[in-house]
């Protein structure tokens, strides 16, 4: 089968870790097609991995198998899971790395702990417990190689989810920050800063106050959305490619110019109509 | 069809942007073969992207489809184009990113603006205007995902170039710097500094003055070409793998040792034969 | 043939060098499957490349072709070789880059020079001398493109090893550091520091002294092996995924916290049983 397997990890590119996972996958299924989503997640930053995977999986075929290995609890009793949705299969530790697939929002901060939530109706979750599909001996520190890669490869061969372990009822999710709306304003947060220094907030265009508004960030005001990066004079805002309000600087890193970091607050204030 | 699609971008590896383009491509053509040329072009450095793509495409099969997305004008009226040559198809914004494919040289500096030049005879250029082959809704900031990736994927399925839009007569190219030759010397420029710190100039071996000569750079003199990196004692020069004169340092970054940057001048002076 | 070709180089990702090698490979064998092991070896660090390849190749199919191009002597008389083993074919310069495939240990330091060693019985080595399978003209600085890539691609098409040149009897290997055992202690060395800052030594669990012991490193003591990263309170040790003793810090880079570098000594001392 020519199934697609994607990889999202914090393994970086200095070691052979990613290559080793690919070697294990093709040793099981020589025809699996492997596509890298990202290997530069900050070490052990489960929330960032969840965001990056969340922006990517909707653009893949719905029979793709998405493997996410950002796994500070590797070797402990934390569960390994398979999540089956109509948009694809997801394989990884049960630590919140699939939170943006679940899209459970809350007004809390991004850095919140993962908590147990019920599996959405129509979806299925399986605990990976059957050692038959693992690589042995299983190391204490590299389940990407010994469990997740071979499980994904066997899934790509058509082994049914139920063969890997029992269905479970709840999985861990990090509460994603939703913008807080009050009478005169919307208070959002910075979800991600990309390679260009564009600042991606959790505010969508439909969240903006009616009428005239201004974004207030680090003493600067932005009063309208630009239609393109080139239309921005110095600092501006536009609807980014994932549908979120993005703050950008012309030819520069907006995060650098403004001194912004993931988790910082961004306020959109309505002008009083006198 | 098992066509090859290459990618050259300034997207880096911290985000899912590259992975998302691949997801879009294989959603259209599951058998497309995708090869990364480079994703570490400096943000929005069209000239560098043009150089890097120019050093790479000649080594690919002539039916390859080369996608280049370094696109500071994304979302504006700048055109998106397909360039059809006997060496492959090229897809990208019409901003000069294909300048080294066109190889239009001038004595001007590398940092010049792109200007309109006629399409070389025998080649064809098409404006990408038919939304039928795009991903919808088209974002204002990520045409790599919404236009260039799906267009390349449809090209790889055999859709003819003319289906994507009308043939046009001229495209934008950056005038590439040619070395200036005067009686006693050749004045070149630094085109690129590679991962090893090797300094790649725009001077070819046939540009060197006849008889004895010396390269003068940052107060150092180099008086002959070395046959290998290991033959260089401290600082030396050799004909690099792309055919250009290259300045290298033994076991170190020549750019670092000499304090050189892209665009700097390199003089090769003939010795007077007394 | 759908053979697998892996790549391990010090080429980085800023240039098109890796992409060009892939273009050359698929121009020879359009069906070759190419997997990156690592391209971030420190420039010209043959020992590090040998280690990284050594941790990766055992996880690939035994008919894989592993290409390693960390090649400070490119363009000199150093030999290019094919090593044929029951675990795969290896292609690269004869400079010690295959030392961990040979696994010849000595008590010497990691930074030792490569010396000639006989080919292990049952294995075969061939000098790459037949220009028929090269790309011409052959540059002095990029044999990855002009020799190693096309040779690997032809190997993947089933061309027998003997077609590329004559069998030879000895190849260069770097003596890998073995831990030194004395009555009361084991003295090991740091082989590698990974992306997470985990410090990988050359000590295996079976090398540890009997009874109680303590690892002494930069004034810290570690007195037992942890079962997972999460079980480590501040600084700890565990058996890493390659079977070597690894020093790790909770949520941090152990190398950074302790100021450790590749080649540094790590002592494991037995407690006297009074």
PDB file of C-alpha atoms in Angstrom, chain A:
ATOM      1  CA  UNK A   1       0.000   0.000   0.000  1.00  0.00           C
ATOM      2  CA  UNK A   2       1.237   3.474  -0.856  1.00  0.00           C
ATOM      3  CA  UNK A   3      -0.077   5.060   2.308  1.00  0.00           C
ATOM      4  CA  UNK A   4       1.256   8.410   3.494  1.00  0.00           C
ATOM      5  CA  UNK A   5       2.914   8.692   6.913  1.00  0.00           C
ATOM      6  CA  UNK A   6       3.796  12.168   8.201  1.00  0.00           C
ATOM      7  CA  UNK A   7       6.274  12.914  10.980  1.00  0.00           C
ATOM      8  CA  UNK A   8       6.222  15.763  13.515  1.00  0.00           C
ATOM      9  CA  UNK A   9       8.950  15.636  16.180  1.00  0.00           C
ATOM     10  CA  UNK A  10      11.361  17.675  18.285  1.00  0.00           C
ATOM     11  CA  UNK A  11      14.321  15.570  17.103  1.00  0.00           C
ATOM     12  CA  UNK A  12      16.098  18.260  15.085  1.00  0.00           C
ATOM     13  CA  UNK A  13      18.487  17.421  12.289  1.00  0.00           C
ATOM     14  CA  UNK A  14      21.843  16.995  14.071  1.00  0.00           C
ATOM     15  CA  UNK A  15      21.344  13.301  14.822  1.00  0.00           C
ATOM     16  CA  UNK A  16      20.096  10.262  12.958  1.00  0.00           C
ATOM     17  CA  UNK A  17      16.861  10.020  14.981  1.00  0.00           C
ATOM     18  CA  UNK A  18      14.517  11.016  12.146  1.00  0.00           C
ATOM     19  CA  UNK A  19      16.373   8.896   9.597  1.00  0.00           C
ATOM     20  CA  UNK A  20      16.205   5.923  11.964  1.00  0.00           C
ATOM     21  CA  UNK A  21      12.413   6.228  12.270  1.00  0.00           C
ATOM     22  CA  UNK A  22      12.209   6.215   8.474  1.00  0.00           C
ATOM     23  CA  UNK A  23      14.459   3.153   8.287  1.00  0.00           C
ATOM     24  CA  UNK A  24      12.161   1.323  10.715  1.00  0.00           C
ATOM     25  CA  UNK A  25       9.052   2.347   8.764  1.00  0.00           C
ATOM     26  CA  UNK A  26      10.334   1.186   5.381  1.00  0.00           C
ATOM     27  CA  UNK A  27      11.667  -2.027   6.923  1.00  0.00           C
ATOM     28  CA  UNK A  28       8.029  -2.820   7.763  1.00  0.00           C
ATOM     29  CA  UNK A  29       6.377  -1.270   4.686  1.00  0.00           C
ATOM     30  CA  UNK A  30       8.799  -0.636   1.811  1.00  0.00           C
ATOM     31  CA  UNK A  31       6.099   1.308  -0.043  1.00  0.00           C
ATOM     32  CA  UNK A  32       5.093   3.699   2.727  1.00  0.00           C
ATOM     33  CA  UNK A  33       5.423   7.298   1.652  1.00  0.00           C
ATOM     34  CA  UNK A  34       6.958   9.421   4.409  1.00  0.00           C
ATOM     35  CA  UNK A  35       6.580  13.209   4.558  1.00  0.00           C
ATOM     36  CA  UNK A  36       8.214  15.441   7.161  1.00  0.00           C
ATOM     37  CA  UNK A  37       5.913  18.042   8.681  1.00  0.00           C
ATOM     38  CA  UNK A  38       8.373  19.486  11.194  1.00  0.00           C
ATOM     39  CA  UNK A  39      11.322  18.252  13.267  1.00  0.00           C
ATOM     40  CA  UNK A  40      12.209  21.607  14.814  1.00  0.00           C
ATOM     41  CA  UNK A  41       9.603  21.720  17.543  1.00  0.00           C
ATOM     42  CA  UNK A  42      11.307  23.127  20.647  1.00  0.00           C
ATOM     43  CA  UNK A  43      12.525  20.218  22.763  1.00  0.00           C
ATOM     44  CA  UNK A  44       9.563  18.785  24.671  1.00  0.00           C
ATOM     45  CA  UNK A  45       7.187  21.625  23.739  1.00  0.00           C
ATOM     46  CA  UNK A  46       3.999  19.594  23.378  1.00  0.00           C
ATOM     47  CA  UNK A  47       1.822  22.663  22.813  1.00  0.00           C
ATOM     48  CA  UNK A  48       3.917  23.914  19.905  1.00  0.00           C
ATOM     49  CA  UNK A  49       3.886  20.466  18.304  1.00  0.00           C
ATOM     50  CA  UNK A  50       0.110  20.351  18.693  1.00  0.00           C
ATOM     51  CA  UNK A  51      -0.207  23.726  16.949  1.00  0.00           C
ATOM     52  CA  UNK A  52       2.150  22.895  14.069  1.00  0.00           C
ATOM     53  CA  UNK A  53       0.503  19.523  13.431  1.00  0.00           C
ATOM     54  CA  UNK A  54      -2.883  21.228  13.682  1.00  0.00           C
ATOM     55  CA  UNK A  55      -1.986  23.667  10.880  1.00  0.00           C
ATOM     56  CA  UNK A  56      -0.755  20.869   8.630  1.00  0.00           C
ATOM     57  CA  UNK A  57      -2.920  17.756   8.755  1.00  0.00           C
ATOM     58  CA  UNK A  58      -5.984  19.289   7.014  1.00  0.00           C
ATOM     59  CA  UNK A  59      -3.907  19.553   3.810  1.00  0.00           C
ATOM     60  CA  UNK A  60      -3.145  15.839   3.596  1.00  0.00           C
ATOM     61  CA  UNK A  61      -5.205  13.016   2.135  1.00  0.00           C
ATOM     62  CA  UNK A  62      -7.749  11.736   4.632  1.00  0.00           C
ATOM     63  CA  UNK A  63      -6.134   8.305   4.712  1.00  0.00           C
ATOM     64  CA  UNK A  64      -2.806   9.731   5.905  1.00  0.00           C
ATOM     65  CA  UNK A  65      -1.216   8.519   9.142  1.00  0.00           C
ATOM     66  CA  UNK A  66       0.185  11.390  11.217  1.00  0.00           C
ATOM     67  CA  UNK A  67       2.875  10.473  13.750  1.00  0.00           C
ATOM     68  CA  UNK A  68       3.699  13.066  16.421  1.00  0.00           C
ATOM     69  CA  UNK A  69       6.590  12.356  18.766  1.00  0.00           C
ATOM     70  CA  UNK A  70       7.191  15.125  21.260  1.00  0.00           C
ATOM     71  CA  UNK A  71       7.334  12.974  24.293  1.00  0.00           C
ATOM     72  CA  UNK A  72       8.847  14.230  27.550  1.00  0.00           C
ATOM     73  CA  UNK A  73       7.236  11.279  29.349  1.00  0.00           C
ATOM     74  CA  UNK A  74       8.810   8.583  27.161  1.00  0.00           C
ATOM     75  CA  UNK A  75       9.495   5.457  29.177  1.00  0.00           C
ATOM     76  CA  UNK A  76       6.967   6.304  31.895  1.00  0.00           C
ATOM     77  CA  UNK A  77       3.408   5.023  32.281  1.00  0.00           C
ATOM     78  CA  UNK A  78       2.020   7.681  29.914  1.00  0.00           C
ATOM     79  CA  UNK A  79      -0.112   5.998  27.265  1.00  0.00           C
ATOM     80  CA  UNK A  80       0.659   5.687  23.586  1.00  0.00           C
ATOM     81  CA  UNK A  81      -2.427   6.068  21.400  1.00  0.00           C
ATOM     82  CA  UNK A  82      -3.971   5.866  17.962  1.00  0.00           C
ATOM     83  CA  UNK A  83      -6.691   8.439  17.233  1.00  0.00           C
ATOM     84  CA  UNK A  84      -8.971   7.572  14.331  1.00  0.00           C
ATOM     85  CA  UNK A  85     -10.851  10.443  12.707  1.00  0.00           C
ATOM     86  CA  UNK A  86     -12.485  11.110   9.350  1.00  0.00           C
ATOM     87  CA  UNK A  87      -9.468  13.314   8.550  1.00  0.00           C
ATOM     88  CA  UNK A  88      -6.819  10.666   9.129  1.00  0.00           C
ATOM     89  CA  UNK A  89      -5.134   8.514  11.745  1.00  0.00           C
ATOM     90  CA  UNK A  90      -2.949  10.052  14.443  1.00  0.00           C
ATOM     91  CA  UNK A  91      -0.268   8.167  16.389  1.00  0.00           C
ATOM     92  CA  UNK A  92       1.653   9.509  19.369  1.00  0.00           C
ATOM     93  CA  UNK A  93       1.947   9.749  23.134  1.00  0.00           C
ATOM     94  CA  UNK A  94      -1.251  10.632  25.003  1.00  0.00           C
ATOM     95  CA  UNK A  95       0.104  13.929  26.317  1.00  0.00           C
ATOM     96  CA  UNK A  96      -1.870  16.598  24.494  1.00  0.00           C
ATOM     97  CA  UNK A  97       0.089  16.571  21.264  1.00  0.00           C
ATOM     98  CA  UNK A  98      -3.186  15.970  19.393  1.00  0.00           C
ATOM     99  CA  UNK A  99      -4.984  18.901  21.059  1.00  0.00           C
ATOM    100  CA  UNK A 100      -5.420  20.922  17.856  1.00  0.00           C
ATOM    101  CA  UNK A 101      -6.905  17.873  16.158  1.00  0.00           C
ATOM    102  CA  UNK A 102      -9.464  17.769  18.963  1.00  0.00           C
ATOM    103  CA  UNK A 103      -9.802  21.606  18.986  1.00  0.00           C
ATOM    104  CA  UNK A 104     -11.052  21.857  22.518  1.00  0.00           C
ATOM    105  CA  UNK A 105     -10.897  25.525  23.353  1.00  0.00           C
ATOM    106  CA  UNK A 106     -10.973  27.286  26.687  1.00  0.00           C
ATOM    107  CA  UNK A 107     -10.190  30.787  27.877  1.00  0.00           C
ATOM    108  CA  UNK A 108      -7.104  29.430  29.658  1.00  0.00           C
ATOM    109  CA  UNK A 109      -3.521  29.960  28.723  1.00  0.00           C
ATOM    110  CA  UNK A 110      -1.671  27.914  26.151  1.00  0.00           C
ATOM    111  CA  UNK A 111       0.767  26.604  28.708  1.00  0.00           C
ATOM    112  CA  UNK A 112      -1.933  24.712  30.584  1.00  0.00           C
ATOM    113  CA  UNK A 113      -1.582  21.120  31.636  1.00  0.00           C
ATOM    114  CA  UNK A 114      -3.200  18.397  29.589  1.00  0.00           C
ATOM    115  CA  UNK A 115      -6.398  16.989  31.102  1.00  0.00           C
ATOM    116  CA  UNK A 116      -8.558  13.998  30.227  1.00  0.00           C
ATOM    117  CA  UNK A 117     -11.398  14.687  27.816  1.00  0.00           C
ATOM    118  CA  UNK A 118     -13.903  12.297  26.278  1.00  0.00           C
ATOM    119  CA  UNK A 119     -13.279  11.129  22.741  1.00  0.00           C
ATOM    120  CA  UNK A 120     -15.507  13.118  20.348  1.00  0.00           C
ATOM    121  CA  UNK A 121     -18.405  11.095  19.012  1.00  0.00           C
ATOM    122  CA  UNK A 122     -17.669   9.360  15.738  1.00  0.00           C
ATOM    123  CA  UNK A 123     -13.959   9.177  16.502  1.00  0.00           C
ATOM    124  CA  UNK A 124     -12.107   6.252  18.068  1.00  0.00           C
ATOM    125  CA  UNK A 125      -9.052   6.065  20.291  1.00  0.00           C
ATOM    126  CA  UNK A 126      -6.951   2.980  20.974  1.00  0.00           C
ATOM    127  CA  UNK A 127      -4.246   2.461  23.575  1.00  0.00           C
ATOM    128  CA  UNK A 128      -1.129   0.988  21.973  1.00  0.00           C
ATOM    129  CA  UNK A 129      -0.428  -2.006  24.184  1.00  0.00           C
ATOM    130  CA  UNK A 130       0.181  -5.003  21.914  1.00  0.00           C
ATOM    131  CA  UNK A 131       3.959  -5.565  21.735  1.00  0.00           C
ATOM    132  CA  UNK A 132       3.558  -7.693  18.627  1.00  0.00           C
ATOM    133  CA  UNK A 133       3.871  -4.602  16.432  1.00  0.00           C
ATOM    134  CA  UNK A 134       6.804  -3.029  18.282  1.00  0.00           C
ATOM    135  CA  UNK A 135      10.531  -3.208  17.657  1.00  0.00           C
ATOM    136  CA  UNK A 136      12.341  -5.192  20.347  1.00  0.00           C
ATOM    137  CA  UNK A 137      14.053  -4.582  22.660  1.00  0.00           C
ATOM    138  CA  UNK A 138      12.036  -1.435  23.357  1.00  0.00           C
ATOM    139  CA  UNK A 139      14.333   1.307  24.644  1.00  0.00           C
ATOM    140  CA  UNK A 140      13.309   3.582  27.514  1.00  0.00           C
ATOM    141  CA  UNK A 141      14.095   6.732  25.554  1.00  0.00           C
ATOM    142  CA  UNK A 142      13.199   6.273  21.880  1.00  0.00           C
ATOM    143  CA  UNK A 143       9.630   5.066  21.432  1.00  0.00           C
ATOM    144  CA  UNK A 144       9.602   6.958  18.128  1.00  0.00           C
ATOM    145  CA  UNK A 145      11.857   4.216  16.798  1.00  0.00           C
ATOM    146  CA  UNK A 146      10.591   1.244  18.793  1.00  0.00           C
ATOM    147  CA  UNK A 147       6.824   1.828  19.053  1.00  0.00           C
ATOM    148  CA  UNK A 148       5.436   4.749  17.030  1.00  0.00           C
ATOM    149  CA  UNK A 149       7.308   4.108  13.772  1.00  0.00           C
ATOM    150  CA  UNK A 150       6.537   0.384  13.555  1.00  0.00           C
ATOM    151  CA  UNK A 151       2.911   0.920  14.645  1.00  0.00           C
ATOM    152  CA  UNK A 152       2.439   3.574  11.935  1.00  0.00           C
ATOM    153  CA  UNK A 153       4.080   1.303   9.375  1.00  0.00           C
ATOM    154  CA  UNK A 154       1.763  -1.585  10.271  1.00  0.00           C
ATOM    155  CA  UNK A 155      -1.241   0.763  10.131  1.00  0.00           C
ATOM    156  CA  UNK A 156      -0.091   1.731   6.627  1.00  0.00           C
ATOM    157  CA  UNK A 157      -0.173  -1.974   5.706  1.00  0.00           C
ATOM    158  CA  UNK A 158      -3.827  -2.091   6.693  1.00  0.00           C
ATOM    159  CA  UNK A 159      -3.588  -3.652  10.153  1.00  0.00           C
ATOM    160  CA  UNK A 160      -6.804  -2.514  11.907  1.00  0.00           C
ATOM    161  CA  UNK A 161      -6.537  -0.091  14.838  1.00  0.00           C
ATOM    162  CA  UNK A 162      -8.032  -2.605  17.225  1.00  0.00           C
ATOM    163  CA  UNK A 163      -5.086  -4.950  16.712  1.00  0.00           C
ATOM    164  CA  UNK A 164      -2.746  -2.559  18.503  1.00  0.00           C
ATOM    165  CA  UNK A 165      -4.707  -2.407  21.773  1.00  0.00           C
ATOM    166  CA  UNK A 166      -8.089  -1.714  23.311  1.00  0.00           C
ATOM    167  CA  UNK A 167     -10.399   1.159  22.538  1.00  0.00           C
ATOM    168  CA  UNK A 168     -10.381   3.788  25.268  1.00  0.00           C
ATOM    169  CA  UNK A 169     -12.885   6.490  26.171  1.00  0.00           C
ATOM    170  CA  UNK A 170     -10.840   9.559  26.999  1.00  0.00           C
ATOM    171  CA  UNK A 171      -7.562  11.141  25.951  1.00  0.00           C
ATOM    172  CA  UNK A 172      -5.440  14.003  27.186  1.00  0.00           C
ATOM    173  CA  UNK A 173      -5.834  17.417  25.631  1.00  0.00           C
ATOM    174  CA  UNK A 174      -4.372  20.795  26.384  1.00  0.00           C
ATOM    175  CA  UNK A 175      -7.039  23.480  26.644  1.00  0.00           C
ATOM    176  CA  UNK A 176      -6.346  25.783  23.736  1.00  0.00           C
ATOM    177  CA  UNK A 177      -6.651  29.459  24.467  1.00  0.00           C
ATOM    178  CA  UNK A 178      -9.791  31.072  23.088  1.00  0.00           C
ATOM    179  CA  UNK A 179      -9.944  34.862  22.817  1.00  0.00           C
ATOM    180  CA  UNK A 180     -11.814  36.535  25.693  1.00  0.00           C
ATOM    181  CA  UNK A 181     -14.504  38.916  24.493  1.00  0.00           C
ATOM    182  CA  UNK A 182     -15.799  41.705  26.663  1.00  0.00           C
ATOM    183  CA  UNK A 183     -17.924  44.734  25.816  1.00  0.00           C
ATOM    184  CA  UNK A 184     -15.237  46.897  24.364  1.00  0.00           C
ATOM    185  CA  UNK A 185     -12.493  44.503  23.379  1.00  0.00           C
ATOM    186  CA  UNK A 186     -11.161  41.104  22.446  1.00  0.00           C
ATOM    187  CA  UNK A 187      -8.123  39.816  24.327  1.00  0.00           C
ATOM    188  CA  UNK A 188      -6.191  37.194  22.429  1.00  0.00           C
ATOM    189  CA  UNK A 189      -2.880  35.429  22.811  1.00  0.00           C
ATOM    190  CA  UNK A 190       0.081  34.642  20.608  1.00  0.00           C
ATOM    191  CA  UNK A 191      -0.062  30.993  19.531  1.00  0.00           C
ATOM    192  CA  UNK A 192       3.021  30.794  17.346  1.00  0.00           C
ATOM    193  CA  UNK A 193       5.821  32.831  15.822  1.00  0.00           C
ATOM    194  CA  UNK A 194       6.869  31.547  12.439  1.00  0.00           C
ATOM    195  CA  UNK A 195      10.199  31.408  10.592  1.00  0.00           C
ATOM    196  CA  UNK A 196       9.627  34.917   9.204  1.00  0.00           C
ATOM    197  CA  UNK A 197       8.835  36.346  12.620  1.00  0.00           C
ATOM    198  CA  UNK A 198       5.128  36.671  11.792  1.00  0.00           C
ATOM    199  CA  UNK A 199       3.131  36.662  15.022  1.00  0.00           C
ATOM    200  CA  UNK A 200       0.156  34.319  14.863  1.00  0.00           C
ATOM    201  CA  UNK A 201      -2.618  35.035  17.370  1.00  0.00           C
ATOM    202  CA  UNK A 202      -5.653  32.996  18.360  1.00  0.00           C
ATOM    203  CA  UNK A 203      -8.011  35.693  17.058  1.00  0.00           C
ATOM    204  CA  UNK A 204     -10.054  35.029  13.916  1.00  0.00           C
ATOM    205  CA  UNK A 205     -11.565  37.692  11.725  1.00  0.00           C
ATOM    206  CA  UNK A 206     -15.040  36.892  13.034  1.00  0.00           C
ATOM    207  CA  UNK A 207     -13.797  37.569  16.579  1.00  0.00           C
ATOM    208  CA  UNK A 208     -13.025  41.221  15.812  1.00  0.00           C
ATOM    209  CA  UNK A 209     -15.289  43.857  17.382  1.00  0.00           C
ATOM    210  CA  UNK A 210     -17.904  45.393  15.113  1.00  0.00           C
ATOM    211  CA  UNK A 211     -17.178  48.797  13.679  1.00  0.00           C
ATOM    212  CA  UNK A 212     -13.795  50.449  13.964  1.00  0.00           C
ATOM    213  CA  UNK A 213     -11.161  48.789  16.135  1.00  0.00           C
ATOM    214  CA  UNK A 214      -7.478  48.981  16.852  1.00  0.00           C
ATOM    215  CA  UNK A 215      -4.951  46.305  17.761  1.00  0.00           C
ATOM    216  CA  UNK A 216      -2.788  47.444  20.653  1.00  0.00           C
ATOM    217  CA  UNK A 217       0.488  45.691  21.002  1.00  0.00           C
ATOM    218  CA  UNK A 218       3.660  46.924  22.695  1.00  0.00           C
ATOM    219  CA  UNK A 219       2.551  50.545  22.428  1.00  0.00           C
ATOM    220  CA  UNK A 220       1.791  50.300  18.701  1.00  0.00           C
ATOM    221  CA  UNK A 221      -1.634  50.619  17.123  1.00  0.00           C
ATOM    222  CA  UNK A 222      -2.835  48.798  14.030  1.00  0.00           C
ATOM    223  CA  UNK A 223      -6.192  49.997  12.769  1.00  0.00           C
ATOM    224  CA  UNK A 224      -7.035  47.811   9.789  1.00  0.00           C
ATOM    225  CA  UNK A 225      -6.213  44.528   8.098  1.00  0.00           C
ATOM    226  CA  UNK A 226      -3.788  44.609   5.184  1.00  0.00           C
ATOM    227  CA  UNK A 227      -4.474  42.573   2.066  1.00  0.00           C
ATOM    228  CA  UNK A 228      -0.889  41.440   1.598  1.00  0.00           C
ATOM    229  CA  UNK A 229       2.510  41.603   3.300  1.00  0.00           C
ATOM    230  CA  UNK A 230       3.605  44.180   0.738  1.00  0.00           C
ATOM    231  CA  UNK A 231       0.709  46.453   1.656  1.00  0.00           C
ATOM    232  CA  UNK A 232       2.110  46.738   5.176  1.00  0.00           C
ATOM    233  CA  UNK A 233       4.085  49.915   5.658  1.00  0.00           C
ATOM    234  CA  UNK A 234       5.941  49.098   8.820  1.00  0.00           C
ATOM    235  CA  UNK A 235       3.837  47.002  11.198  1.00  0.00           C
ATOM    236  CA  UNK A 236       0.493  45.602  10.131  1.00  0.00           C
ATOM    237  CA  UNK A 237      -2.018  42.820  10.558  1.00  0.00           C
ATOM    238  CA  UNK A 238      -3.671  40.440   8.165  1.00  0.00           C
ATOM    239  CA  UNK A 239      -5.592  37.194   8.153  1.00  0.00           C
ATOM    240  CA  UNK A 240      -2.871  34.561   7.969  1.00  0.00           C
ATOM    241  CA  UNK A 241      -2.878  31.330   6.009  1.00  0.00           C
ATOM    242  CA  UNK A 242      -4.351  29.342   8.915  1.00  0.00           C
ATOM    243  CA  UNK A 243      -7.223  31.771   9.353  1.00  0.00           C
ATOM    244  CA  UNK A 244      -5.819  33.528  12.413  1.00  0.00           C
ATOM    245  CA  UNK A 245      -5.017  37.209  12.799  1.00  0.00           C
ATOM    246  CA  UNK A 246      -1.316  37.658  12.177  1.00  0.00           C
ATOM    247  CA  UNK A 247       0.926  40.615  12.986  1.00  0.00           C
ATOM    248  CA  UNK A 248       3.668  41.162  10.419  1.00  0.00           C
ATOM    249  CA  UNK A 249       6.440  43.683   9.747  1.00  0.00           C
ATOM    250  CA  UNK A 250       7.527  44.721   6.288  1.00  0.00           C
ATOM    251  CA  UNK A 251      10.681  42.845   5.372  1.00  0.00           C
ATOM    252  CA  UNK A 252      11.447  42.099   9.039  1.00  0.00           C
ATOM    253  CA  UNK A 253      10.506  39.878  11.943  1.00  0.00           C
ATOM    254  CA  UNK A 254       7.482  41.404  13.662  1.00  0.00           C
ATOM    255  CA  UNK A 255       8.264  39.364  16.761  1.00  0.00           C
ATOM    256  CA  UNK A 256      11.775  40.798  16.788  1.00  0.00           C
ATOM    257  CA  UNK A 257      10.718  44.398  16.123  1.00  0.00           C
ATOM    258  CA  UNK A 258       8.005  44.301  18.789  1.00  0.00           C
ATOM    259  CA  UNK A 259       9.709  42.004  21.278  1.00  0.00           C
ATOM    260  CA  UNK A 260       6.821  39.536  21.300  1.00  0.00           C
ATOM    261  CA  UNK A 261       6.811  35.937  22.472  1.00  0.00           C
ATOM    262  CA  UNK A 262       4.478  32.968  22.361  1.00  0.00           C
ATOM    263  CA  UNK A 263       1.817  33.353  25.045  1.00  0.00           C
ATOM    264  CA  UNK A 264       1.873  37.170  25.109  1.00  0.00           C
ATOM    265  CA  UNK A 265      -1.447  38.990  25.077  1.00  0.00           C
ATOM    266  CA  UNK A 266      -2.782  40.922  22.070  1.00  0.00           C
ATOM    267  CA  UNK A 267      -5.687  43.318  22.617  1.00  0.00           C
ATOM    268  CA  UNK A 268      -8.151  44.399  19.945  1.00  0.00           C
ATOM    269  CA  UNK A 269     -10.125  47.354  21.251  1.00  0.00           C
ATOM    270  CA  UNK A 270     -13.303  48.742  19.730  1.00  0.00           C
ATOM    271  CA  UNK A 271     -13.438  52.498  19.268  1.00  0.00           C
ATOM    272  CA  UNK A 272     -16.315  54.023  21.173  1.00  0.00           C
ATOM    273  CA  UNK A 273     -18.906  55.306  18.814  1.00  0.00           C
ATOM    274  CA  UNK A 274     -19.708  58.578  20.526  1.00  0.00           C
TER     275      UNK A 274
END
